[in-house]
Coordinates of C-alpha atoms and ligand atoms in Angstrom, one line a residue:
M214 CA 16.2 -21.6 -25.0
I215 CA 13.3 -21.9 -22.6
P216 CA 10.4 -19.8 -23.9
F217 CA 8.0 -18.0 -21.5
S218 CA 4.6 -19.4 -22.5
P219 CA 4.2 -21.1 -25.8
P220 CA 0.7 -22.4 -26.5
R221 CA 0.0 -26.2 -26.4
I222 CA -0.8 -27.1 -30.0
D223 CA -0.9 -30.8 -30.7
E224 CA -2.6 -33.2 -33.1
R225 CA -5.9 -33.0 -31.3
T226 CA -6.0 -29.2 -31.7
I227 CA -5.1 -29.5 -35.3
A228 CA -7.7 -32.2 -36.0
E229 CA -10.5 -30.1 -34.4
V230 CA -9.6 -27.0 -36.3
T231 CA -9.3 -29.0 -39.5
A232 CA -12.8 -30.5 -38.9
A233 CA -14.1 -26.9 -38.5
L234 CA -12.4 -25.9 -41.8
R235 CA -13.8 -28.9 -43.6
S236 CA -17.3 -28.3 -42.2
G237 CA -17.7 -25.3 -44.4
W238 CA -18.7 -23.1 -41.5
I239 CA -15.7 -21.0 -40.3
T240 CA -17.3 -17.9 -38.7
T241 CA -19.6 -17.8 -35.6
G242 CA -21.7 -20.9 -35.8
P243 CA -22.4 -24.3 -34.1
R244 CA -18.9 -24.6 -32.5
T245 CA -19.1 -21.2 -31.0
K246 CA -22.5 -21.9 -29.5
D247 CA -21.3 -25.3 -28.2
F248 CA -18.2 -23.6 -26.7
E249 CA -20.4 -21.1 -24.9
K250 CA -22.6 -23.8 -23.4
R251 CA -19.6 -25.7 -22.2
L252 CA -18.1 -22.6 -20.7
A253 CA -21.3 -21.9 -18.8
A254 CA -21.5 -25.5 -17.5
Y255 CA -17.8 -25.3 -16.5
C256 CA -18.2 -22.0 -14.6
D257 CA -21.6 -23.1 -13.3
V258 CA -23.3 -19.8 -14.5
G259 CA -26.4 -19.5 -16.5
T260 CA -25.2 -17.5 -19.5
V261 CA -21.8 -17.1 -21.3
I262 CA -21.2 -15.3 -24.6
A263 CA -17.9 -15.9 -26.5
L264 CA -16.4 -12.9 -28.3
N265 CA -13.1 -12.0 -30.0
S266 CA -11.1 -10.7 -27.0
W267 CA -11.5 -9.7 -23.4
T268 CA -10.9 -6.1 -24.5
N269 CA -13.8 -5.9 -26.9
A270 CA -16.1 -8.0 -24.7
A271 CA -15.4 -5.8 -21.6
E272 CA -15.8 -2.6 -23.7
L273 CA -19.2 -3.8 -24.9
V274 CA -20.2 -4.1 -21.2
L275 CA -19.2 -0.5 -20.5
R276 CA -21.1 0.7 -23.5
W277 CA -24.2 -1.3 -22.6
F278 CA -24.1 0.1 -19.1
G279 CA -24.1 3.6 -20.6
I280 CA -20.7 4.7 -19.3
G281 CA -19.2 7.8 -20.9
P282 CA -17.8 11.3 -20.3
G283 CA -18.1 12.5 -16.7
D284 CA -18.2 8.9 -15.4
E285 CA -15.5 7.2 -13.3
V286 CA -14.4 3.6 -13.3
I287 CA -12.2 2.2 -10.5
V288 CA -9.3 0.0 -11.6
P289 CA -6.1 -1.2 -9.9
A290 CA -2.9 0.7 -10.9
Y291 CA -1.3 -2.8 -11.2
T292 CA -2.8 -4.5 -14.3
Y293 CA -2.4 -4.8 -18.0
C294 CA -3.3 -1.6 -19.9
A295 CA -6.4 -3.2 -21.4
T296 CA -8.3 -2.8 -18.1
A297 CA -8.0 1.0 -18.2
N298 CA -7.8 1.5 -22.0
I299 CA -11.5 0.4 -22.4
V300 CA -12.5 3.1 -19.9
M301 CA -10.7 5.6 -22.1
H302 CA -12.4 4.3 -25.3
V303 CA -15.8 5.2 -23.9
G304 CA -14.6 8.6 -22.8
A305 CA -14.8 8.0 -19.0
K306 CA -12.0 8.4 -16.4
P307 CA -10.0 5.5 -15.0
V308 CA -9.7 6.0 -11.3
M309 CA -6.6 4.0 -10.3
V310 CA -6.1 2.6 -6.8
D311 CA -3.3 0.7 -5.1
V312 CA -3.1 -3.0 -4.6
L313 CA -2.4 -5.4 -1.7
D314 CA 0.7 -7.5 -1.2
D315 CA -1.0 -10.3 -3.1
F316 CA -1.2 -8.0 -6.2
T317 CA -5.0 -7.7 -6.1
I318 CA -7.0 -4.5 -5.8
D319 CA -7.1 -3.1 -2.2
P320 CA -10.8 -3.0 -1.2
A321 CA -10.2 -0.2 1.4
A322 CA -8.7 1.9 -1.4
V323 CA -11.8 1.2 -3.6
R324 CA -14.1 2.3 -0.8
R325 CA -12.2 5.6 -0.5
A326 CA -12.3 6.2 -4.2
I327 CA -16.1 5.9 -4.6
T328 CA -17.9 9.1 -5.7
P329 CA -21.4 9.7 -7.1
H330 CA -19.8 9.4 -10.6
T331 CA -18.4 5.9 -9.9
K332 CA -20.2 3.7 -12.5
C333 CA -18.1 0.6 -12.5
I334 CA -15.4 -1.2 -10.5
I335 CA -13.1 -3.5 -12.3
P336 CA -11.1 -5.8 -9.9
V337 CA -8.4 -7.8 -11.6
D338 CA -7.4 -11.4 -10.8
I339 CA -3.6 -10.8 -11.3
G340 CA -1.6 -13.9 -12.0
G341 CA -4.8 -16.0 -11.5
L342 CA -5.4 -15.3 -7.8
P343 CA -9.0 -13.9 -7.6
A344 CA -9.4 -10.4 -6.2
N345 CA -11.7 -10.2 -3.2
V346 CA -14.7 -9.9 -5.5
P347 CA -17.3 -10.6 -2.7
E348 CA -16.0 -7.6 -0.8
I349 CA -16.0 -5.5 -3.9
M350 CA -19.7 -6.5 -4.4
R351 CA -20.4 -5.3 -0.8
I352 CA -18.7 -2.0 -1.6
A353 CA -20.8 -1.6 -4.8
E354 CA -23.9 -2.2 -2.7
E355 CA -22.9 0.4 -0.2
A356 CA -22.3 2.9 -3.0
R357 CA -26.0 2.6 -3.8
L358 CA -26.5 5.5 -1.4
V359 CA -24.4 8.0 -3.4
F360 CA -24.9 6.5 -6.9
A361 CA -26.0 9.1 -9.5
P362 CA -27.2 7.2 -12.6
T363 CA -27.1 8.8 -16.0
P364 CA -30.8 9.5 -16.8
T365 CA -30.2 8.1 -20.3
S366 CA -29.0 4.7 -19.1
N367 CA -31.8 2.3 -18.3
A368 CA -29.2 -0.3 -17.1
Q369 CA -27.8 2.2 -14.5
L370 CA -31.3 3.2 -13.4
Q371 CA -32.3 -0.4 -13.0
L372 CA -29.2 -1.6 -11.1
G373 CA -29.0 1.5 -8.9
R374 CA -25.3 1.1 -8.0
P375 CA -21.9 0.7 -9.7
L376 CA -21.5 -2.3 -11.9
V377 CA -18.8 -4.9 -10.8
L378 CA -17.1 -6.1 -14.0
S379 CA -14.4 -8.7 -13.0
D380 CA -11.2 -8.8 -15.1
A381 CA -10.7 -12.6 -15.0
A382 CA -8.3 -12.6 -18.0
H383 CA -5.9 -14.7 -15.9
S384 CA -8.2 -16.7 -13.7
F385 CA -10.4 -19.0 -15.7
G386 CA -11.0 -22.1 -13.5
A387 CA -10.0 -20.3 -10.2
T388 CA -12.4 -20.4 -7.3
I389 CA -13.8 -18.2 -4.6
N390 CA -15.2 -20.1 -1.6
G391 CA -15.5 -23.2 -3.7
R392 CA -17.3 -21.7 -6.6
K393 CA -15.7 -21.0 -10.0
V394 CA -14.8 -17.5 -10.9
G395 CA -17.7 -16.1 -13.0
A396 CA -20.4 -16.5 -10.4
Q397 CA -19.4 -13.7 -8.1
A398 CA -19.3 -10.4 -10.1
D399 CA -22.2 -8.9 -12.0
I400 CA -20.3 -9.7 -15.2
T401 CA -17.0 -11.5 -15.5
G402 CA -14.7 -11.2 -18.5
F403 CA -12.3 -14.0 -19.6
S404 CA -9.4 -13.8 -22.1
F405 CA -8.4 -16.6 -24.4
H406 CA -5.4 -14.8 -25.8
A407 CA -2.5 -17.1 -26.9
V408 CA -0.6 -16.8 -23.6
K409 CA -3.6 -17.3 -21.3
N410 CA -4.3 -20.6 -19.4
L411 CA -7.0 -21.5 -21.9
T412 CA -6.6 -20.2 -25.4
T413 CA -8.5 -19.8 -28.7
A414 CA -5.5 -18.0 -30.3
E415 CA -7.4 -14.7 -29.6
G416 CA -10.7 -14.6 -27.9
G417 CA -12.7 -13.8 -24.8
A418 CA -16.0 -14.4 -23.1
L419 CA -18.4 -12.8 -20.7
A420 CA -20.2 -14.7 -17.9
L421 CA -23.5 -12.8 -17.4
N422 CA -24.6 -12.9 -13.8
M423 CA -26.8 -9.7 -13.5
P424 CA -29.2 -9.7 -10.5
A425 CA -33.0 -9.6 -11.0
P426 CA -34.8 -7.9 -12.6
F427 CA -32.2 -8.2 -15.4
D428 CA -32.7 -11.1 -17.8
N429 CA -29.4 -12.6 -18.6
A430 CA -30.8 -14.5 -21.6
A431 CA -32.1 -11.3 -23.1
L432 CA -28.7 -9.7 -22.2
Y433 CA -27.0 -12.5 -24.2
K434 CA -29.1 -11.6 -27.2
H435 CA -28.3 -7.9 -26.8
F436 CA -24.5 -8.4 -26.5
N437 CA -24.7 -10.8 -29.5
T438 CA -26.4 -8.0 -31.5
M439 CA -23.9 -5.4 -30.3
S440 CA -21.1 -7.7 -31.4
L441 CA -22.5 -7.9 -35.0
H442 CA -23.1 -4.2 -36.0
G443 CA -26.5 -4.1 -34.2
Q444 CA -27.9 -6.5 -36.9
N445 CA -30.8 -8.4 -35.6
K446 CA -30.0 -11.7 -37.5
D447 CA -26.6 -13.4 -37.4
A448 CA -24.9 -15.2 -40.3
L449 CA -26.2 -18.6 -39.2
A450 CA -29.8 -17.4 -38.9
K451 CA -29.6 -16.0 -42.4
T452 CA -28.6 -19.3 -43.9
Q453 CA -32.1 -20.6 -43.7
A454 CA -33.7 -20.5 -47.2
G455 CA -35.7 -17.3 -47.7
A456 CA -34.5 -15.8 -44.4
W457 CA -32.5 -13.0 -46.1
R458 CA -34.2 -9.9 -44.6
Y459 CA -32.6 -8.3 -41.6
D460 CA -32.6 -5.0 -39.8
V461 CA -29.9 -2.9 -38.0
E462 CA -31.2 -1.6 -34.8
F463 CA -28.2 0.6 -33.8
A464 CA -24.6 1.3 -35.0
G465 CA -23.0 -1.7 -33.2
W466 CA -19.5 -3.1 -33.2
K467 CA -17.8 -6.2 -34.7
C468 CA -16.2 -8.6 -32.3
N469 CA -17.7 -12.0 -32.6
M470 CA -15.8 -15.3 -32.1
T471 CA -15.3 -17.6 -35.0
D472 CA -15.8 -21.3 -35.1
L473 CA -12.1 -21.8 -35.9
Q474 CA -11.3 -20.2 -32.5
A475 CA -14.1 -22.1 -30.8
A476 CA -12.6 -25.4 -32.2
I477 CA -9.4 -24.7 -30.3
G478 CA -11.3 -23.7 -27.2
I479 CA -13.4 -26.8 -27.1
V480 CA -10.2 -29.0 -27.1
E481 CA -8.6 -26.8 -24.5
L482 CA -11.6 -26.9 -22.2
E483 CA -12.0 -30.7 -22.5
R484 CA -8.5 -31.3 -21.0
Y485 CA -8.4 -28.2 -18.8
D486 CA -9.0 -29.9 -15.4
T487 CA -7.5 -33.2 -16.3
E488 CA -4.2 -32.1 -18.0
T489 CA -3.6 -28.3 -18.2
Q490 CA -4.3 -27.3 -14.6
P491 CA -2.6 -30.3 -12.8
R492 CA 0.5 -29.6 -14.8
R493 CA 0.5 -25.8 -14.2
K494 CA 0.0 -26.5 -10.5
A495 CA 2.8 -29.0 -10.4
I496 CA 5.2 -26.5 -12.0
C497 CA 4.2 -23.7 -9.6
D498 CA 4.5 -26.1 -6.6
R499 CA 8.0 -27.1 -7.8
Y500 CA 9.0 -23.4 -8.0
S501 CA 7.5 -22.7 -4.6
A502 CA 9.4 -25.6 -3.0
A503 CA 12.7 -24.3 -4.6
F504 CA 12.3 -20.6 -3.5
A505 CA 10.2 -20.7 -0.3
G506 CA 13.0 -21.7 2.0
D507 CA 15.4 -19.1 0.6
E508 CA 15.0 -15.8 2.4
R509 CA 16.1 -13.8 -0.7
F510 CA 12.7 -14.6 -2.3
L511 CA 9.0 -14.1 -1.8
V512 CA 6.8 -16.7 -3.5
P513 CA 3.3 -15.8 -4.7
D514 CA 0.1 -16.9 -2.9
F515 CA -2.0 -19.4 -4.8
E516 CA -4.6 -19.6 -2.0
Q517 CA -5.8 -16.7 0.2
D518 CA -8.9 -16.6 2.4
G519 CA -11.0 -19.0 0.3
R520 CA -9.7 -17.7 -3.0
V521 CA -7.8 -20.4 -5.0
G522 CA -5.8 -19.2 -8.1
S523 CA -5.5 -20.7 -11.6
Y524 CA -1.7 -20.9 -11.7
H525 CA -1.6 -18.5 -14.6
L526 CA 1.7 -16.8 -13.6
F527 CA 4.4 -17.6 -11.1
M528 CA 5.1 -14.0 -9.8
L529 CA 8.3 -14.4 -7.9
R530 CA 9.6 -11.4 -6.0
V531 CA 13.3 -10.8 -5.1
A532 CA 12.8 -9.5 -1.5
R533 CA 15.4 -6.8 -1.4
A534 CA 15.9 -5.9 -5.1
T535 CA 15.5 -2.4 -6.4
E536 CA 14.0 -1.9 -9.8
D537 CA 17.5 -1.5 -11.3
Q538 CA 18.7 -4.7 -9.6
R539 CA 15.7 -6.6 -10.8
D540 CA 16.4 -5.4 -14.4
A541 CA 20.0 -6.5 -14.0
I542 CA 18.9 -9.9 -12.7
I543 CA 16.6 -10.4 -15.7
A544 CA 19.5 -9.6 -18.1
A545 CA 21.6 -12.2 -16.3
I546 CA 18.8 -14.8 -16.5
A547 CA 18.5 -14.1 -20.2
K548 CA 22.2 -15.1 -20.6
S549 CA 21.3 -18.5 -19.3
E550 CA 18.8 -18.9 -22.2
V551 CA 15.7 -18.6 -20.0
S552 CA 12.8 -16.2 -20.9
V553 CA 11.2 -14.4 -18.0
N554 CA 8.8 -11.4 -17.9
V555 CA 7.5 -8.7 -15.6
H556 CA 3.8 -8.5 -15.0
F557 CA 3.1 -5.7 -15.3
I558 CA 4.6 -2.3 -15.8
P559 CA 2.1 -0.3 -13.6
M560 CA -0.2 1.8 -15.7
P561 CA 1.0 5.1 -14.1
M562 CA 4.4 4.4 -15.5
L563 CA 3.2 4.1 -19.1
T564 CA 3.5 7.2 -21.3
V565 CA -0.2 7.4 -22.1
Y566 CA -1.2 7.5 -18.4
K567 CA 1.8 9.6 -17.3
N568 CA 0.8 12.2 -19.9
L569 CA -2.7 12.3 -18.3
G570 CA -1.2 13.1 -14.9
Y571 CA -1.1 9.7 -13.2
R572 CA 1.9 9.4 -10.9
I573 CA 3.4 6.1 -9.7
A574 CA 4.3 7.8 -6.4
D575 CA 0.5 7.8 -5.6
Y576 CA 0.6 3.9 -5.7
P577 CA 3.4 2.9 -3.4
N578 CA 2.6 -0.7 -2.9
T579 CA 2.1 -1.2 -6.7
Y580 CA 5.6 0.2 -7.2
K581 CA 7.0 -1.9 -4.4
Q582 CA 5.7 -5.1 -5.8
Y583 CA 6.4 -4.3 -9.4
S584 CA 10.0 -3.2 -8.8
R585 CA 11.1 -6.6 -7.5
E586 CA 8.8 -8.9 -9.5
I587 CA 9.9 -11.5 -12.1
S588 CA 7.4 -13.9 -13.7
L589 CA 8.8 -17.3 -14.4
P590 CA 7.8 -19.6 -17.3
V591 CA 4.7 -21.7 -16.7
Y592 CA 3.2 -23.8 -19.6
F593 CA 2.0 -27.4 -20.2
D594 CA 5.1 -28.7 -22.0
L595 CA 7.6 -27.3 -19.5
S596 CA 9.4 -30.3 -18.0
D597 CA 10.6 -30.7 -14.3
A598 CA 14.2 -30.6 -15.6
Q599 CA 13.5 -27.3 -17.3
V600 CA 11.9 -25.9 -14.1
D601 CA 15.1 -26.8 -12.2
Q602 CA 17.1 -25.1 -14.9
V603 CA 15.0 -21.9 -14.5
V604 CA 15.5 -22.1 -10.7
A605 CA 19.2 -22.4 -11.1
A606 CA 19.4 -19.5 -13.5
V607 CA 17.4 -17.3 -11.2
K608 CA 19.4 -18.1 -8.1
E609 CA 22.7 -17.6 -9.9
A610 CA 21.5 -14.2 -11.3
V611 CA 20.3 -13.0 -7.9
G612 CA 23.6 -14.2 -6.3
E613 CA 25.5 -12.1 -8.8
N614 CA 23.4 -8.9 -8.3
I615 CA 22.3 -8.8 -4.7
Q616 CA 24.8 -9.0 -1.8
Ligands
LIG179 C1 -4.6 -10.4 -21.4 C2 -5.2 -9.4 -20.5 C3 -6.3 -8.6 -20.9 C4 -6.8 -8.5 -22.4 O1 -7.2 -9.7 -22.9 P1 -7.4 -9.7 -24.5 O2 -8.2 -11.0 -24.7 O3 -6.0 -9.8 -25.1 O4 -8.1 -8.5 -24.9 C5 -7.0 -7.9 -20.0 N1 -6.6 -7.9 -18.7 C6 -5.5 -8.5 -18.3 C7 -5.1 -8.5 -16.8 C8 -4.8 -9.3 -19.2 O5 -3.7 -9.9 -18.8

């Protein structure tokens, strides 16, 4: 059986995690701090904080910005539920908009959705292709004219426009106009979940890129405190002899990264550009070559107007398939012992959002792309022979189901 996306765990990963275990320091400590510095250097941004997931990291951002009941956050209808669930957690309203043919949020739809209550826009880099974040930043700037900050939020008063929080869960290492993702939005969130390009088993990080007069180093400290119950001294700081006294400044959350996770991440990052990404690109290129000349298929874009993707997913589309035909094709592929997936079931089709009144009919391009989409396996240890096996299984299944 060809799995969909197993993590790459080898002796190097095991040795580094073992070293962390033997060091006696297993929670947030020197390895996490080292990982953060390496992430910042890699993305060429000043400040990065590592936390326990994209979800909790991004939710801290919404809470820090003072988003709550009565506020709106613009998200694409086509994304994983985490993007909108965090908006629900803070009591605000996810305002869903349609996507373009490359799966990323439609800037024109974002512009139409802006109201005085729009506090944040969350573009998503689906499959690893960056959304048009520079254009979303321009839209957020224009929204300054109608922005109605909550008087209780200093951050909103100071920024004076909606915050742009990039969902870069798929796009670590991708670039926009030659610069790594992380440098474009106000704040960019990465996920290091087990299936992502770079993993720490579970984990996430925020690249902090707030404009002046915000102080990103001070913001780092604040998010660090938010992630540890609002406690003003972390476990490492308390290990100094006599340094036992601490205070809790507010009722914070608990979502720090551990040194065991960081140990995995450090190994992953060291070989990301030299091993992981070249292999992922080679796999995607091989799929593209096999499907591009066949008119039954649409291959995904890995480059679009200065945006270069991270080869996270190979989002193949069967040009003329209905949703039912696509489902039948996946069932036939499974018979050939190949695991594929669909990224993603649009949020308006999920019970939680259907019950809140969202309707997929309002997002025609989201439905059109979803209904014919099949994601193929992409992972470091997938061999060329296995790629060819996947291609054969897909072509056979499509031949059986589409005349
Ligand atoms: C994986 C994913 C997330 C959530 O990441 P976690 O680290 O698991 O919280 C958010 N957005 C998208 C698009 C994702 O695929």
